[in-house]
Amino acid sequence: MRRGRPASLWSLLLCIPAGIAALLSLHQLWQDIPPVEWWPALLAPAFDNPGQMVVHYVTLPRIAASMLAGAALALSGVIFQQVLRNPLVEASTLGVSGGAGLALKAAALLFPSLTWPPAMVASLGAAVAMLLTLGLASRDVASPVRLILAGLVVGLFCGVVSSVLALFFHEQLRSVFLWNAGSLVNLGWDASANIAPTLTVCALLSVCMIRPLELLDLDDHGARSLGVSVVHVRLAGLLLAVVLASVTIASVGVIGFIGIAAPAIVRLGGIRRFRSRLIAAPLLGASLLWFADQITQANPLFPNKLPTGVITAILGGPLMLWMLQGLRGARMGGAGQHIGASARFEPPRLSIAVSACALTLLIWTSLSLGRNLDGWIWHGVLDVNAVLEWRWPRVIAAGLAGAMLATAGVMIQRVTGNAIASPEILGISSGAAMGVAILFLFDPAAAHVVKVAAASGGAFVVLAFTFALMRHASGSPERMVLTGVALATVFGAFLSAITARFDPRIVGLLSWLAGSTYSVTANDVVVLALVALGLAAIVPFTMRWLEILPLGEVTARELGVDLRRSRLMLLLISALLTGAAVLTIGPLSFVGLMAPHLARMAGFRSPFVQLTMSAILGAFIMVAADWLGRNLLFPHQIPAGMLAALVGTPYFMYLMSRRPG
């Protein structure tokens, strides 16, 4: 039996963040009022003393809320991890945070007079998201990768729907954006009053369930032989964890990674037994979130401007990346489909020509047919009119971007050997979006060429992380997917912080993030076409790699393929394609997933024909999405990327649900 590390190490891990947070809090209190007034400010502040009022109603409630929320999230994470036997699960990686947030936003818009407590609404949304995640991963819940991917796609779907609401109801949901970023600003004692009873009750119930929860460390048969009803214990544990997380989210906002970080650090400190972690992790979680919130207020660059959720993402993201090393043996299981074997029968290439003709017909229809205030109207393509001059850049740009993302999706799927990998799943799209969002902070009116550079730079950052992990033997395709999960979560926290800014120009950024083609010009189309043609000229030289890499590393080496160089080149091309395409249709269109899979389902398996057919299908999907987005809710318009994502995310769920375990 492996012995844990000395208790002094655990004490040190707990005391460092708590000590720093305490010093920063004392410094803040000292600035507000002198020490002799601290006790009166806590118990009965004088109404004629502004300092005491600030301490009693602002400073102290924020400290209390951060500590209680950190303890609740950590306890929720410990229970999730024990029940699901997965060290990387918590509210944010299981889609619970996304479900709770979406439920609160939808309730605020659809039922503004609803008298239900926010915690109850959040709990319902979180429970539905949790059930959906477990349903998607039901064929192989024991697979860490499959479970996290299921949580990721549920969170993405909630994020896409939230983006739709944000685009059309930005002003009504302005305060929700700040909450969604995990900001603890302006919290009163009511936040602590909501969390404290829930934390107390759930902690007592979890203590009562210590023995059955500990027996879940055994396999199901062993636990049943000792008299444990595995199904009932798991359901009860999940219910406790979901309630803890959702009540905390409803009270203080979406704060990620505390549920992963606190239990992980506790394990590093030598505390292995579940009953010990049940005490140590909440204490550490309280210290960590208290520390993160104090850093938010004390940092000299952006004092009180970065939400606490962003700070926890900055601290927790690298920890999650490091923890991926512990899943070296984890396989995709049912979450992915091997794509190495070619089909015995491949459709005739005449079908590619037919598909190209169908795409041409769709483009012609999209340019000619549309709605105006008088109803549907047909404009001849050969007729010179203002409508055509406005339509053709966005139609062509949408088609080019769809083809580029589809091509990138094929390459990524063949490099990873996983049929449900895509630029969106691996975080490349999120990296590109992050690059443009950061550029927006400094230069909202930057030229298109500068935006292309920023998007490509963000994609390269993700690519660098990917290859840093692939330098070792443990850099498997599975870890690449999980790395994308972690990076997408971190970038999502940053984007939430940016969109929470009280800046009227933020609507333009939200529109772009949603995949709008409204502002595409002829010059933008030229830039996109040059990038597409330049990379298309390189792709034919990669066909041998695309044919061999899906067969596995051993086979590829035996056939003389340099794995590192081939992967680097293919993912580099994919990053460039993604960076340029994301500027047109946003980061979450899922075209890079749908088009390659549809081509493969149709029987196109060899690299050249799959690339060609996928590019045609990607262009078809995006042109159709652009046309439908312009006309479905006229005069209101749905961005093309968002409309594609509303279809693509459920499609991804369908793919996961039908994979054999």
Short mmCIF file of C-alpha atoms in Angstrom, two decimals, residues 176-440:
data_model
loop_
_atom_site.label_atom_id
_atom_site.label_comp_id
_atom_site.label_asym_id
_atom_site.label_seq_id
_atom_site.Cartn_x
_atom_site.Cartn_y
_atom_site.Cartn_z
CA VAL A 176 -25.75 38.02 -17.04
CA PHE A 177 -22.54 38.28 -19.11
CA LEU A 178 -20.62 39.51 -16.09
CA TRP A 179 -22.15 36.75 -13.98
CA ASN A 180 -21.28 34.20 -16.69
CA ALA A 181 -17.61 35.18 -16.46
CA GLY A 182 -17.54 34.36 -12.75
CA SER A 183 -17.34 37.87 -11.36
CA LEU A 184 -17.70 38.28 -7.59
CA VAL A 185 -18.21 42.04 -7.81
CA ASN A 186 -21.17 43.53 -5.93
CA LEU A 187 -22.06 40.37 -4.05
CA GLY A 188 -24.01 40.91 -0.87
CA TRP A 189 -24.64 38.70 2.12
CA ASP A 190 -27.48 37.01 0.21
CA ALA A 191 -24.95 34.99 -1.84
CA SER A 192 -23.47 33.51 1.33
CA ALA A 193 -26.96 32.99 2.74
CA ASN A 194 -27.83 30.89 -0.33
CA ILE A 195 -24.65 28.82 -0.40
CA ALA A 196 -24.08 28.18 3.32
CA PRO A 197 -27.24 26.11 4.03
CA THR A 198 -26.83 24.07 0.85
CA LEU A 199 -23.16 23.42 1.60
CA THR A 200 -23.96 22.39 5.18
CA VAL A 201 -26.77 19.99 4.23
CA CYS A 202 -24.86 18.43 1.32
CA ALA A 203 -21.72 18.06 3.43
CA LEU A 204 -23.67 16.24 6.16
CA LEU A 205 -25.36 13.97 3.60
CA SER A 206 -22.03 13.16 1.97
CA VAL A 207 -20.59 12.26 5.39
CA CYS A 208 -23.53 9.90 5.91
CA MET A 209 -22.72 8.30 2.53
CA ILE A 210 -18.98 7.90 3.12
CA ARG A 211 -18.95 4.11 3.26
CA PRO A 212 -21.02 3.41 0.11
CA LEU A 213 -19.16 6.13 -1.78
CA GLU A 214 -15.82 4.65 -0.72
CA LEU A 215 -16.90 1.23 -1.95
CA LEU A 216 -17.34 2.72 -5.44
CA ASP A 217 -13.53 2.49 -5.67
CA LEU A 218 -14.16 -1.22 -6.23
CA ASP A 219 -15.65 -2.52 -9.43
CA ASP A 220 -19.43 -2.73 -9.61
CA HIS A 221 -19.50 -6.46 -8.87
CA GLY A 222 -17.31 -6.07 -5.80
CA ALA A 223 -19.42 -3.18 -4.47
CA ARG A 224 -22.64 -5.16 -4.95
CA SER A 225 -21.17 -8.17 -3.16
CA LEU A 226 -20.71 -5.92 -0.11
CA GLY A 227 -24.35 -4.90 -0.16
CA VAL A 228 -24.07 -1.57 -1.99
CA SER A 229 -26.74 -0.55 -4.50
CA VAL A 230 -24.35 0.96 -7.02
CA VAL A 231 -27.04 2.65 -9.12
CA HIS A 232 -28.72 4.30 -6.14
CA VAL A 233 -25.45 5.45 -4.60
CA ARG A 234 -24.29 6.97 -7.86
CA LEU A 235 -27.58 8.74 -8.43
CA ALA A 236 -27.55 10.13 -4.89
CA GLY A 237 -23.94 11.25 -5.23
CA LEU A 238 -24.59 12.91 -8.58
CA LEU A 239 -27.64 14.67 -7.15
CA LEU A 240 -25.58 16.06 -4.27
CA ALA A 241 -22.82 17.25 -6.60
CA VAL A 242 -25.24 18.83 -9.10
CA VAL A 243 -27.15 20.69 -6.37
CA LEU A 244 -23.92 21.99 -4.84
CA ALA A 245 -22.60 23.20 -8.18
CA SER A 246 -25.87 24.72 -9.44
CA VAL A 247 -26.65 26.63 -6.23
CA THR A 248 -23.11 28.02 -6.25
CA ILE A 249 -23.35 28.99 -9.93
CA ALA A 250 -26.69 30.71 -9.35
CA SER A 251 -25.20 32.67 -6.45
CA VAL A 252 -21.76 33.75 -7.70
CA GLY A 253 -21.60 32.87 -11.41
CA VAL A 254 -19.72 30.33 -13.50
CA ILE A 255 -16.33 29.57 -11.96
CA GLY A 256 -14.38 26.67 -13.40
CA PHE A 257 -11.47 24.43 -12.41
CA ILE A 258 -11.83 24.76 -8.62
CA GLY A 259 -13.58 21.38 -8.62
CA ILE A 260 -10.58 19.86 -10.41
CA ALA A 261 -7.76 21.81 -8.79
CA ALA A 262 -8.63 21.33 -5.11
CA PRO A 263 -9.03 17.51 -5.20
CA ALA A 264 -5.94 17.17 -7.40
CA ILE A 265 -3.74 19.24 -5.09
CA VAL A 266 -5.09 17.30 -2.12
CA ARG A 267 -4.00 14.07 -3.79
CA LEU A 268 -0.58 15.56 -4.46
CA GLY A 269 -0.39 16.36 -0.76
CA GLY A 270 -0.70 12.68 0.04
CA ILE A 271 -4.37 12.49 1.00
CA ARG A 272 -5.74 9.47 -0.87
CA ARG A 273 -8.70 8.20 1.13
CA PHE A 274 -12.07 9.53 0.10
CA ARG A 275 -13.19 10.44 3.63
CA SER A 276 -10.05 12.51 4.12
CA ARG A 277 -10.43 14.24 0.76
CA LEU A 278 -14.03 15.03 1.66
CA ILE A 279 -12.68 17.33 4.38
CA ALA A 280 -9.40 18.52 2.90
CA ALA A 281 -10.62 19.43 -0.61
CA PRO A 282 -13.36 21.87 0.49
CA LEU A 283 -10.91 23.60 2.83
CA LEU A 284 -8.42 23.96 0.01
CA GLY A 285 -11.15 25.00 -2.44
CA ALA A 286 -12.19 27.79 -0.09
CA SER A 287 -8.56 28.95 0.13
CA LEU A 288 -8.02 28.76 -3.63
CA LEU A 289 -11.08 30.79 -4.62
CA TRP A 290 -10.43 33.28 -1.83
CA PHE A 291 -6.86 33.60 -3.12
CA ALA A 292 -7.99 33.95 -6.76
CA ASP A 293 -10.53 36.65 -5.88
CA GLN A 294 -7.95 38.62 -3.93
CA ILE A 295 -5.55 38.39 -6.87
CA THR A 296 -8.35 39.73 -9.06
CA GLN A 297 -8.64 42.82 -6.87
CA ALA A 298 -4.93 43.33 -6.22
CA ASN A 299 -3.35 42.80 -9.65
CA PRO A 300 -1.84 46.11 -10.83
CA LEU A 301 -2.62 45.68 -14.54
CA PHE A 302 -6.41 45.15 -14.40
CA PRO A 303 -7.52 45.81 -10.81
CA ASN A 304 -11.05 44.45 -10.31
CA LYS A 305 -11.56 44.21 -14.08
CA LEU A 306 -10.73 40.55 -14.70
CA PRO A 307 -13.55 38.35 -13.34
CA THR A 308 -12.51 35.77 -10.78
CA GLY A 309 -13.60 33.00 -13.16
CA VAL A 310 -10.90 34.10 -15.59
CA ILE A 311 -8.25 33.93 -12.87
CA THR A 312 -9.31 30.40 -11.90
CA ALA A 313 -9.17 29.43 -15.58
CA ILE A 314 -5.65 30.85 -15.89
CA LEU A 315 -4.57 28.89 -12.81
CA GLY A 316 -6.59 25.74 -13.45
CA GLY A 317 -6.09 25.32 -17.20
CA PRO A 318 -2.37 24.46 -16.96
CA LEU A 319 -3.15 22.12 -14.05
CA MET A 320 -5.66 20.24 -16.20
CA LEU A 321 -3.13 20.02 -19.04
CA TRP A 322 -0.59 18.58 -16.62
CA MET A 323 -3.12 16.10 -15.26
CA LEU A 324 -3.69 14.75 -18.76
CA GLN A 325 -0.36 12.98 -18.38
CA GLY A 326 -2.06 10.70 -15.90
CA LEU A 327 -4.37 9.41 -18.64
CA ARG A 328 -1.66 7.98 -20.87
CA GLY A 329 -3.42 4.68 -21.16
CA ALA A 330 -6.84 6.10 -21.72
CA ARG A 331 -8.26 5.25 -25.09
CA MET A 332 -11.10 6.85 -26.95
CA GLY A 333 -13.22 3.78 -26.52
CA GLY A 334 -16.63 4.54 -27.87
CA ALA A 335 -15.92 8.21 -28.27
CA GLY A 336 -14.13 7.89 -31.50
CA GLN A 337 -14.21 5.82 -34.63
CA HIS A 338 -11.04 4.51 -36.26
CA ILE A 339 -10.78 5.72 -39.83
CA GLY A 340 -7.75 3.83 -41.03
CA ALA A 341 -9.48 1.14 -43.05
CA SER A 342 -10.72 2.08 -46.51
CA ALA A 343 -14.13 1.07 -47.73
CA ARG A 344 -14.36 -1.86 -50.12
CA PHE A 345 -16.59 0.14 -52.41
CA GLU A 346 -16.23 3.82 -53.14
CA PRO A 347 -18.86 5.78 -55.04
CA PRO A 348 -17.97 6.78 -58.58
CA ARG A 349 -16.22 10.10 -58.89
CA LEU A 350 -19.08 11.25 -61.10
CA SER A 351 -20.97 11.85 -57.86
CA ILE A 352 -18.41 14.51 -56.97
CA ALA A 353 -19.22 16.32 -60.21
CA VAL A 354 -22.93 16.04 -59.44
CA SER A 355 -22.32 17.48 -55.96
CA ALA A 356 -20.32 20.34 -57.46
CA CYS A 357 -23.22 21.09 -59.79
CA ALA A 358 -25.62 21.06 -56.84
CA LEU A 359 -23.34 23.53 -55.02
CA THR A 360 -23.30 25.78 -58.08
CA LEU A 361 -27.09 25.67 -58.25
CA LEU A 362 -27.34 26.54 -54.56
CA ILE A 363 -24.99 29.51 -54.97
CA TRP A 364 -27.02 30.74 -57.94
CA THR A 365 -30.25 30.40 -55.94
CA SER A 366 -28.72 32.09 -52.89
CA LEU A 367 -27.63 35.04 -55.01
CA SER A 368 -30.95 35.33 -56.82
CA LEU A 369 -33.68 34.45 -54.35
CA GLY A 370 -34.39 36.33 -51.15
CA ARG A 371 -36.96 38.18 -49.08
CA ASN A 372 -37.63 41.86 -48.70
CA LEU A 373 -40.44 43.88 -47.15
CA ASP A 374 -42.71 42.91 -50.05
CA GLY A 375 -42.07 39.16 -49.73
CA TRP A 376 -39.98 36.77 -51.80
CA ILE A 377 -38.30 38.20 -54.89
CA TRP A 378 -36.03 36.77 -57.60
CA HIS A 379 -33.11 38.86 -58.89
CA GLY A 380 -31.36 37.65 -62.00
CA VAL A 381 -27.67 36.97 -61.42
CA LEU A 382 -26.80 38.65 -64.70
CA ASP A 383 -28.76 41.76 -63.75
CA VAL A 384 -26.71 44.56 -62.22
CA ASN A 385 -28.35 45.59 -58.95
CA ALA A 386 -27.40 46.70 -55.46
CA VAL A 387 -28.78 43.53 -53.87
CA LEU A 388 -26.40 41.30 -55.84
CA GLU A 389 -23.43 43.53 -55.04
CA TRP A 390 -24.25 43.13 -51.35
CA ARG A 391 -24.96 39.40 -51.48
CA TRP A 392 -22.15 37.93 -53.53
CA PRO A 393 -19.24 38.67 -51.14
CA ARG A 394 -20.95 37.03 -48.17
CA VAL A 395 -22.16 34.04 -50.19
CA ILE A 396 -18.74 33.35 -51.71
CA ALA A 397 -16.98 33.97 -48.38
CA ALA A 398 -19.32 31.57 -46.57
CA GLY A 399 -18.69 28.91 -49.21
CA LEU A 400 -14.91 29.34 -49.10
CA ALA A 401 -14.84 29.30 -45.30
CA GLY A 402 -16.98 26.17 -45.18
CA ALA A 403 -14.70 24.38 -47.66
CA MET A 404 -11.60 25.43 -45.69
CA LEU A 405 -12.96 24.22 -42.36
CA ALA A 406 -14.08 20.94 -43.92
CA THR A 407 -10.61 20.41 -45.38
CA ALA A 408 -9.04 21.16 -42.01
CA GLY A 409 -11.44 18.70 -40.38
CA VAL A 410 -10.42 15.87 -42.72
CA MET A 411 -6.74 16.49 -42.01
CA ILE A 412 -7.21 16.63 -38.24
CA GLN A 413 -9.31 13.48 -38.22
CA ARG A 414 -6.68 11.60 -40.18
CA VAL A 415 -3.82 12.88 -38.05
CA THR A 416 -5.58 11.89 -34.82
CA GLY A 417 -7.20 8.74 -36.20
CA ASN A 418 -10.45 9.90 -34.61
CA ALA A 419 -13.54 10.49 -36.72
CA ILE A 420 -15.12 13.02 -34.34
CA ALA A 421 -12.10 15.31 -34.09
CA SER A 422 -12.43 18.74 -35.67
CA PRO A 423 -10.96 22.25 -35.38
CA GLU A 424 -13.70 23.10 -32.89
CA ILE A 425 -13.06 20.06 -30.69
CA LEU A 426 -9.28 20.42 -30.63
CA GLY A 427 -9.51 24.07 -29.59
CA ILE A 428 -7.95 25.47 -32.78
CA SER A 429 -11.08 27.48 -33.59
CA SER A 430 -11.22 28.77 -30.01
CA GLY A 431 -7.57 29.81 -30.25
CA ALA A 432 -8.25 31.72 -33.45
CA ALA A 433 -11.28 33.40 -31.87
CA MET A 434 -9.21 34.33 -28.84
CA GLY A 435 -6.58 35.98 -31.04
CA VAL A 436 -9.18 38.16 -32.73
CA ALA A 437 -10.92 38.98 -29.44
CA ILE A 438 -7.64 40.19 -27.92
CA LEU A 439 -7.02 42.29 -31.02
CA PHE A 440 -10.49 43.79 -30.53
#
